[in-house]
Tab-separated table of C-alpha atoms in Angstrom:
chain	number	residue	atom	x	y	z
A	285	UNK	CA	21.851	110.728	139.762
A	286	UNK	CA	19.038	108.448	139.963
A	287	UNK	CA	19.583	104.521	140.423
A	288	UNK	CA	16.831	101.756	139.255
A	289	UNK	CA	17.335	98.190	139.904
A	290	UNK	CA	15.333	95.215	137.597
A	291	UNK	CA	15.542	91.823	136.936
A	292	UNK	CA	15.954	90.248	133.839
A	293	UNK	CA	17.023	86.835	132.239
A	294	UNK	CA	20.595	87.405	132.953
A	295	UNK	CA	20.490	88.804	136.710
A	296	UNK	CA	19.747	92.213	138.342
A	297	UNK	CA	20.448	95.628	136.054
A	298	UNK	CA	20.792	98.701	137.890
A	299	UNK	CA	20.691	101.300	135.749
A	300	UNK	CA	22.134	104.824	136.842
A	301	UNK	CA	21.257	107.977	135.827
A	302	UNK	CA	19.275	111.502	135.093
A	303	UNK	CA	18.033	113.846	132.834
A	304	UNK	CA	21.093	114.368	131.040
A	305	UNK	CA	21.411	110.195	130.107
A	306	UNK	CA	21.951	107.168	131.000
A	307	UNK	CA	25.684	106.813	132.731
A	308	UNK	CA	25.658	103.085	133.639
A	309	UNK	CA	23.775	99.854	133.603
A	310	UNK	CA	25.596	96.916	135.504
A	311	UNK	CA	24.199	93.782	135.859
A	312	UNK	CA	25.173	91.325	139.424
A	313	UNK	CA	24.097	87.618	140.004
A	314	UNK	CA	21.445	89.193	142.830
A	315	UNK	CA	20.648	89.903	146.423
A	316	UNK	CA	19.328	93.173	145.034
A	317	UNK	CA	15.611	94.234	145.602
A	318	UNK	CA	13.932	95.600	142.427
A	319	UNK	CA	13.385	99.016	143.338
A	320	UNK	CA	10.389	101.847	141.686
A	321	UNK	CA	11.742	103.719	138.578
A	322	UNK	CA	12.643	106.816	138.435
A	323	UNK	CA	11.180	108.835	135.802
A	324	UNK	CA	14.337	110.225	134.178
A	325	UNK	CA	15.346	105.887	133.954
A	326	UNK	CA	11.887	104.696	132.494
A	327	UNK	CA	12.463	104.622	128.913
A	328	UNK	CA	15.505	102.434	129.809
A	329	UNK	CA	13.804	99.476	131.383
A	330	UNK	CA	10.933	100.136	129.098
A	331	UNK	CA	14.194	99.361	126.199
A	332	UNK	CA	15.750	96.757	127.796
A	333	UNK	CA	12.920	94.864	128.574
A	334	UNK	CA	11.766	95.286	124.823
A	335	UNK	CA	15.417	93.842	123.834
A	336	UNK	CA	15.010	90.854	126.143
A	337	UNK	CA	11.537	90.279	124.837
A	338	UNK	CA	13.096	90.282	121.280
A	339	UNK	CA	10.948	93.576	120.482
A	340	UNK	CA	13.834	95.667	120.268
A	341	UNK	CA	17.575	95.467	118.158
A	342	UNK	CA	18.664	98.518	119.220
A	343	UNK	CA	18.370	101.522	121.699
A	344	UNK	CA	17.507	105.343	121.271
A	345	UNK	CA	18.675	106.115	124.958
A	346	UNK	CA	20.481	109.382	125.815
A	347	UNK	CA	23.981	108.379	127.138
A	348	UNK	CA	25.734	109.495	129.059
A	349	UNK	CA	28.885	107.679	130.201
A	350	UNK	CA	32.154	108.994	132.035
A	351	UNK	CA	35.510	107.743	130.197
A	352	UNK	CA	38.460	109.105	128.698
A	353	UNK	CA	38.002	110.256	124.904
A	354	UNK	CA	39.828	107.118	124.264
A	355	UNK	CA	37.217	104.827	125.677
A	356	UNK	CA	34.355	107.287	124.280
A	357	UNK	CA	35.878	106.443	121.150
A	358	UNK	CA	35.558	103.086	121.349
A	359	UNK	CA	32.536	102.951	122.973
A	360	UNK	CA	30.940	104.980	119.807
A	361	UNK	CA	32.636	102.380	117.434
A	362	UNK	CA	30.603	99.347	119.493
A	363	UNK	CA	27.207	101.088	118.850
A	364	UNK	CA	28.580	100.369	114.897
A	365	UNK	CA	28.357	96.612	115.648
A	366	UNK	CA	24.443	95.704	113.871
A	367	UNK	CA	22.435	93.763	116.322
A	368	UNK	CA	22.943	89.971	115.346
A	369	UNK	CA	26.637	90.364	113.913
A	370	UNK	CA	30.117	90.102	115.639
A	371	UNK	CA	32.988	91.697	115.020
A	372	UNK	CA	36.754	90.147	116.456
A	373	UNK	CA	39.012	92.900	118.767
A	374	UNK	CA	40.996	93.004	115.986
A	375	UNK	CA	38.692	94.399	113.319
A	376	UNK	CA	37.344	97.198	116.188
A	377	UNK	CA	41.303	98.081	116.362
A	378	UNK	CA	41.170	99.125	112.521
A	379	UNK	CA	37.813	100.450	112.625
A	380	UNK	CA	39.117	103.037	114.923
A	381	UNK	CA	42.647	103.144	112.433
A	382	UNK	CA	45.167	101.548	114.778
A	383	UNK	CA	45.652	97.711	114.471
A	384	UNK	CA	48.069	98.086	117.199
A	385	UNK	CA	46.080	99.253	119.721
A	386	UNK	CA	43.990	95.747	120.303
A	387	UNK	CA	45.026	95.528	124.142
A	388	UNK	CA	44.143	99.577	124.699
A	389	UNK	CA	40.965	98.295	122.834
A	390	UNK	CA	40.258	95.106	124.500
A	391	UNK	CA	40.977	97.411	127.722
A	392	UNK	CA	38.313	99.967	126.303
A	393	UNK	CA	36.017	97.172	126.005
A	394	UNK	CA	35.925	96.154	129.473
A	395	UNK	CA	35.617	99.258	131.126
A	396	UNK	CA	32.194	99.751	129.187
A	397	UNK	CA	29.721	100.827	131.671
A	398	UNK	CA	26.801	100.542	129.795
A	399	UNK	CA	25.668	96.709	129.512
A	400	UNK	CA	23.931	95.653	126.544
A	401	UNK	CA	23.482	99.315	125.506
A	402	UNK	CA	26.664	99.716	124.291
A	403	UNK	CA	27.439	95.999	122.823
A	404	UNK	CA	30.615	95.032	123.795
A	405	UNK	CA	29.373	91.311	123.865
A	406	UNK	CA	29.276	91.385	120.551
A	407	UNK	CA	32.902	91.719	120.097
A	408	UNK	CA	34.983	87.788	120.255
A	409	UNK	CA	38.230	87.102	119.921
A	410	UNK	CA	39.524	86.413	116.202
A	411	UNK	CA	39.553	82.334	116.596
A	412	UNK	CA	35.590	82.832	117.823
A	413	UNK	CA	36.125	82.843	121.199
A	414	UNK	CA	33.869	84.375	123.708
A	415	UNK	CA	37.154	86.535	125.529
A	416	UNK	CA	36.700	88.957	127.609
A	417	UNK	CA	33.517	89.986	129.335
A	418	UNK	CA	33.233	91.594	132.272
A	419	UNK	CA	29.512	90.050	132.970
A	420	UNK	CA	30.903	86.926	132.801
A	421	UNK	CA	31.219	84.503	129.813
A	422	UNK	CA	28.070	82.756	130.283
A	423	UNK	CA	26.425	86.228	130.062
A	424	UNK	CA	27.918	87.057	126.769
A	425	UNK	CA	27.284	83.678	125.169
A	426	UNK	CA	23.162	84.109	126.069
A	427	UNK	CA	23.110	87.601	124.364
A	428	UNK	CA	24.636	86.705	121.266
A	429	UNK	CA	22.302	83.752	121.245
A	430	UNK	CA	19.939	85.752	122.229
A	431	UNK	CA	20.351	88.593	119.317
A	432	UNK	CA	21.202	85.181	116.778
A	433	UNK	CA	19.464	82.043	117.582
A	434	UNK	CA	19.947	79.045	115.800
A	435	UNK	CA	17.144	78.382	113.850
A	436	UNK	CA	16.168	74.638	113.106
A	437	UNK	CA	16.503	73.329	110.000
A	438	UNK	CA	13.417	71.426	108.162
A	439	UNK	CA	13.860	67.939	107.825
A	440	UNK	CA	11.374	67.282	105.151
């Protein structure tokens, strides 16, 4: 495996992994030294930095993350989510046909190890709220800002 670290507006990403995909992209509050990109992890800061640029609303990245089929399951059902839109833990509990398993979801959720790639931001609670992110809420409210900003209305 292969590790790259970069900044961007929300902190340092280091992005893991090789030839076979991408297996995690984290992102800390710093202390970490930008580092020279692999090869096999180019295309991925070349993506990110395109999302944070507001050139890109979505990624083509081979992935390849370690969970139990459970949590791959989910994790396919958040790459559903359109760039822009929400969706509450709730609905992601039906979309993959259990409404009982919101907490196994929510759980799912934040065990994601693939930051922005894999949008778990863009699931809230069902009153609106920004629960549950494991970047930290401040993170989660700049990306969906960031993927919807308010536009200001004419006032003529």
């Amino acid at each position: 495996m292969e590790t790259a670290r970069v900044k961007t507006p929300l902190g340092f990403a280091t992005i893991i992994g090789d030839e076979n995909g991408i297996s995690s992209i984290t992102v800390s509050d710093g202390g970490l030294i930008p580092t020279l990109i692999p090869k096999a992890l180019q295309e991925a800061v070349t993506q990110l930095n395109e999302y944070f640029d507001g050139k890109r609303t979505d990624f083509t990245l081979e992935l390849n993350p370690e969970g139990t089929e459970f949590q791959q399951k989910v994790w396919s059902a958040l790459l559903e989510i359109p760039y822009g839109k929400t969706r509450t833990y709730l609905d992601q509990s039906k979309v993959l046909g259990d409404v009982k398993a919101i907490r196994a979801v929510a759980s799912a959720n934040g065990k994601n190890p693939l930051w922005i790639v894999v949008p778990c931001h863009r699931v809230i609670g069902s009153d609106g709220s920004l629960t549950g992110y494991a970047g930290g809420l401040w993170r989660k409210k700049w990306l969906l800002e960031h993927e919807n900003p308010t536009k200001q209305q004419s006032l003529f």
